[in-house]
Coordinates of C-alpha atoms in Angstrom, one line a residue:
X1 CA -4.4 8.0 27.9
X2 CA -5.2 5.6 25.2
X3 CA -3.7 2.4 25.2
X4 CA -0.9 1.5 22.5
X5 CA -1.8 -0.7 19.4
X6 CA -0.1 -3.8 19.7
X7 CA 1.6 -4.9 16.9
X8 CA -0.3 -8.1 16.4
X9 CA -3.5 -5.7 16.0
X10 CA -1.4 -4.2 13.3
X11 CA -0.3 -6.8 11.6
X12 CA -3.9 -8.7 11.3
X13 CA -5.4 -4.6 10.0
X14 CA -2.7 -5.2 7.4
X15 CA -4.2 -8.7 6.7
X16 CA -7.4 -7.5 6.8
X17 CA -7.2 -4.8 3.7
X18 CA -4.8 -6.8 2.1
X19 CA -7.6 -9.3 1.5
X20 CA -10.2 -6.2 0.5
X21 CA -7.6 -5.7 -2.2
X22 CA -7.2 -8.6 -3.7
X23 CA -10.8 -9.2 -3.2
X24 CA -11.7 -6.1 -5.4
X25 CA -8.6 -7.7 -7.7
X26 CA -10.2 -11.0 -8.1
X27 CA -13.5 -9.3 -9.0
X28 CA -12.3 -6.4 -11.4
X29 CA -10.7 -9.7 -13.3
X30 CA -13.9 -11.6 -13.5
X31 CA -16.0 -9.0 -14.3
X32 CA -14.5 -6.5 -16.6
X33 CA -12.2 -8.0 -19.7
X34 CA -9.0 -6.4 -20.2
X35 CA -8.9 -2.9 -21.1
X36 CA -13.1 -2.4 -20.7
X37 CA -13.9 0.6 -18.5
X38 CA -17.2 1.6 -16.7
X39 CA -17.5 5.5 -15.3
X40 CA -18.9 5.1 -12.0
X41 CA -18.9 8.9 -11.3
X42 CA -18.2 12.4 -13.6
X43 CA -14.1 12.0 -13.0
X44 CA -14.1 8.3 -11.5
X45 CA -14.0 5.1 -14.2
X46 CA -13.3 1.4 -12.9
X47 CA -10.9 0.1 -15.5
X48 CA -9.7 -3.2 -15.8
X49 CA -5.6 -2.8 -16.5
X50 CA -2.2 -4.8 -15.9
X51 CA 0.7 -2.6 -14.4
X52 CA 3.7 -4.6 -14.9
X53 CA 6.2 -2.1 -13.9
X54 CA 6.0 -0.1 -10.3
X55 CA 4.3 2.8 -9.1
X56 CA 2.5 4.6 -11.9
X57 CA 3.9 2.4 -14.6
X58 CA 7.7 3.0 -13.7
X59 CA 9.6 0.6 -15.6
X60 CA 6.3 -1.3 -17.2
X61 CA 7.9 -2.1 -20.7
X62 CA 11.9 -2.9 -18.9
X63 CA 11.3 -6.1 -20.7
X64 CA 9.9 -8.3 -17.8
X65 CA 12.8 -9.1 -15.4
X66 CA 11.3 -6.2 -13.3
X67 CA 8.8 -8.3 -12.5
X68 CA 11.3 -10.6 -10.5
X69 CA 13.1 -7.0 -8.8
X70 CA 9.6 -5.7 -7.7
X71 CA 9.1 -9.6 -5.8
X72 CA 12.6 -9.7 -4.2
X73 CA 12.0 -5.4 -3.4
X74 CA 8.8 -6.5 -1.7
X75 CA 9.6 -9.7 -0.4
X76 CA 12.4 -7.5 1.5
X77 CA 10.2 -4.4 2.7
X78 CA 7.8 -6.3 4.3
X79 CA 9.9 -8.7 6.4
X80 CA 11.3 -4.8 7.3
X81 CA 8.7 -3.8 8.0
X82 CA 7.2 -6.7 10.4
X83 CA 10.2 -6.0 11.9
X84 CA 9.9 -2.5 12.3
X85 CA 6.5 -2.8 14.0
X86 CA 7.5 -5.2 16.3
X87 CA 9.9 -3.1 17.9
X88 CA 8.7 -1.8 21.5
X89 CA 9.3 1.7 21.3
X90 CA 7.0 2.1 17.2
X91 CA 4.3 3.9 18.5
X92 CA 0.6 3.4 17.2
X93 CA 0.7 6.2 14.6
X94 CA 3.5 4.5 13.3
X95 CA 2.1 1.1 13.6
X96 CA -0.6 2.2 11.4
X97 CA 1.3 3.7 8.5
X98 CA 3.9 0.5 8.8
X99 CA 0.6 -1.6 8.8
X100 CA -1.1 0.3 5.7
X101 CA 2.8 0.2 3.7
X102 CA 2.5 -3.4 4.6
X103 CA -0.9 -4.5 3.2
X104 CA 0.1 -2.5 0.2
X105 CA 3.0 -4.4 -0.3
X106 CA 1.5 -8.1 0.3
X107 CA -1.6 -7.0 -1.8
X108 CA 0.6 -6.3 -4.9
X109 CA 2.9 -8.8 -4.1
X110 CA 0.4 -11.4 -4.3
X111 CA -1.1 -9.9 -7.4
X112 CA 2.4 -9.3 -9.2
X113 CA 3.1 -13.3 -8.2
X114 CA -0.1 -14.7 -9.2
X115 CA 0.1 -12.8 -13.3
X116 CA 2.3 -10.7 -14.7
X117 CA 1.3 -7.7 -13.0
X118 CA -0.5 -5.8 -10.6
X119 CA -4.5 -5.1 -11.5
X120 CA -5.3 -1.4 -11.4
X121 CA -8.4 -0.9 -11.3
X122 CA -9.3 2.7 -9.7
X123 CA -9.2 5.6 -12.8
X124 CA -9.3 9.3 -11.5
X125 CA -9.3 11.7 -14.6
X126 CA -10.3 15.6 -15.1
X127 CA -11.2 16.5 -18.5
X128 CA -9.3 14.1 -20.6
X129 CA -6.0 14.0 -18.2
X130 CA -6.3 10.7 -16.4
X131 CA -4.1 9.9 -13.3
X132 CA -2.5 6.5 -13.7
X133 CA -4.8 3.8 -12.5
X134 CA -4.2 2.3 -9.0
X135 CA -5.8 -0.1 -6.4
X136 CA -6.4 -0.5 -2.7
X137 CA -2.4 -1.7 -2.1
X138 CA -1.3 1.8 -3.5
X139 CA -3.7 3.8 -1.7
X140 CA -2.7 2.0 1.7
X141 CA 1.3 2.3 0.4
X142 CA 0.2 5.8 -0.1
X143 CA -1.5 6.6 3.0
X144 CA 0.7 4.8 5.0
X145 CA 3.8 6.4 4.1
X146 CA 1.7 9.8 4.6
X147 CA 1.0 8.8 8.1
X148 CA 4.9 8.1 9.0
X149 CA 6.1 11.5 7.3
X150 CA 3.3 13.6 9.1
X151 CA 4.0 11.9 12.4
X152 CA 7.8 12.4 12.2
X153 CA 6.9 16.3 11.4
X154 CA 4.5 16.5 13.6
X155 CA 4.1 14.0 16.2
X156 CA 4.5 14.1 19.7
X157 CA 7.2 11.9 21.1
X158 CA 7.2 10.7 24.7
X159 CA 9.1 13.2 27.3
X160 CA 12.7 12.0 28.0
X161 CA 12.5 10.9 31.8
X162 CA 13.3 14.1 34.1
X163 CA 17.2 14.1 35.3
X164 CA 17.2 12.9 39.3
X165 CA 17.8 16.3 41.3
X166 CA 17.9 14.6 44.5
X167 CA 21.4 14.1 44.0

C-alpha cells in the first residue's frame, strides 16, 4: 500500500511548477519582443503573446475590467482549492489534480497581476490552423482537471467498513 500524499507535499508541487511557469514567463518576455515567433519543431512555434481575456482568448477585447473578474475568480479558486486539499478524506489522485489546477491558477494569476495579461507562449499549429497559444499554468489547469474527472470516472474509492455481524 502506498502511502497518501500529504497535502503540504501538494501544495509545495504546486509551488514548485508555478515557479517553472513564470520562469519560462519571465524569459519568453526578455527574449522574444511582442508578437516575434521562433518554430522550434514542424507544428511547434514559441511565440511571444499577451492573453488578456481567459482560456483561449475568452473575453480578451471585453474592454479590460475582465482583467479585475479573472483576479477576484482566481483569487477565490485557489483559497478553494487549498481548502479542498486539506481536507482528510482528498485522496492523492485528487491531491494532484487540485495541486496542478492550483499552480495553474497562481501562475496566471501572478502573470495577469504583474501586466495586463497572461504570457502565452506555447503555439501548436497543423498546416496553417494554429491552436490558441498557452503556457505551463494552462497545461497544469488542463491536466489537473483531467486527473479529477478520470478519477471520479474511474477511481477506486476506499471500501465502506463491513456492517458488524456479531450482533
Amino acid at each position: 500500500m502506498t502511502k497518501p500524499l500529504k497535502p503540504l507535499a501538494a501544495v509545495v508541487f504546486a509551488g514548485l511548477i508555478a515557479t517553472v511557469d513564470l520562469a519560462t514567463k519571465a524569459a519568453i518576455v526578455e527574449r522574444l519582443a511582442y508578437g516575434q515567433q521562433i518554430e522550434l519543431l514542424p507544428s511547434l512555434n514559441i511565440v511571444h503573446v499577451i492573453n488578456q481575456g481567459a482560456a483561449f482568448g475568452l473575453l480578451a477585447t471585453a474592454g479590460g475590467w475582465q482583467r479585475y473578474l479573472f483576479i477576484v475568480v482566481a483569487v477565490l479558486a485557489s483559497i478553494l482549492i487549498v481548502r479542498m486539499i486539506r481536507k482528510p478524506e482528498t485522496g492523492s489522485a485528487e491531491r494532484i489534480g487540485l495541486a496542478m489546477i492550483l499552480d495553474g491558477a497562481v501562475g496566471n494569476l501572478v502573470d495577469r497581476t504583474a501586466r495586463m495579461g497572461v504570457v502565452d507562449w506555447i503555439d501548436v499549429y497543423v498546416g496553417v490552423h494554429h491552436w490558441p497559444a498557452f503556457n505551463i499554468a494552462d497545461i497544469g489547469i488542463t491536466l489537473g482537471a483531467a486527473i479529477i474527472v478520470l478519477h471520479a470516472l474511474f477511481g477506486v474509492r476506499a471500501a465502506a467498513p463491513a456492517a458488524d455481524k456479531t450482533r
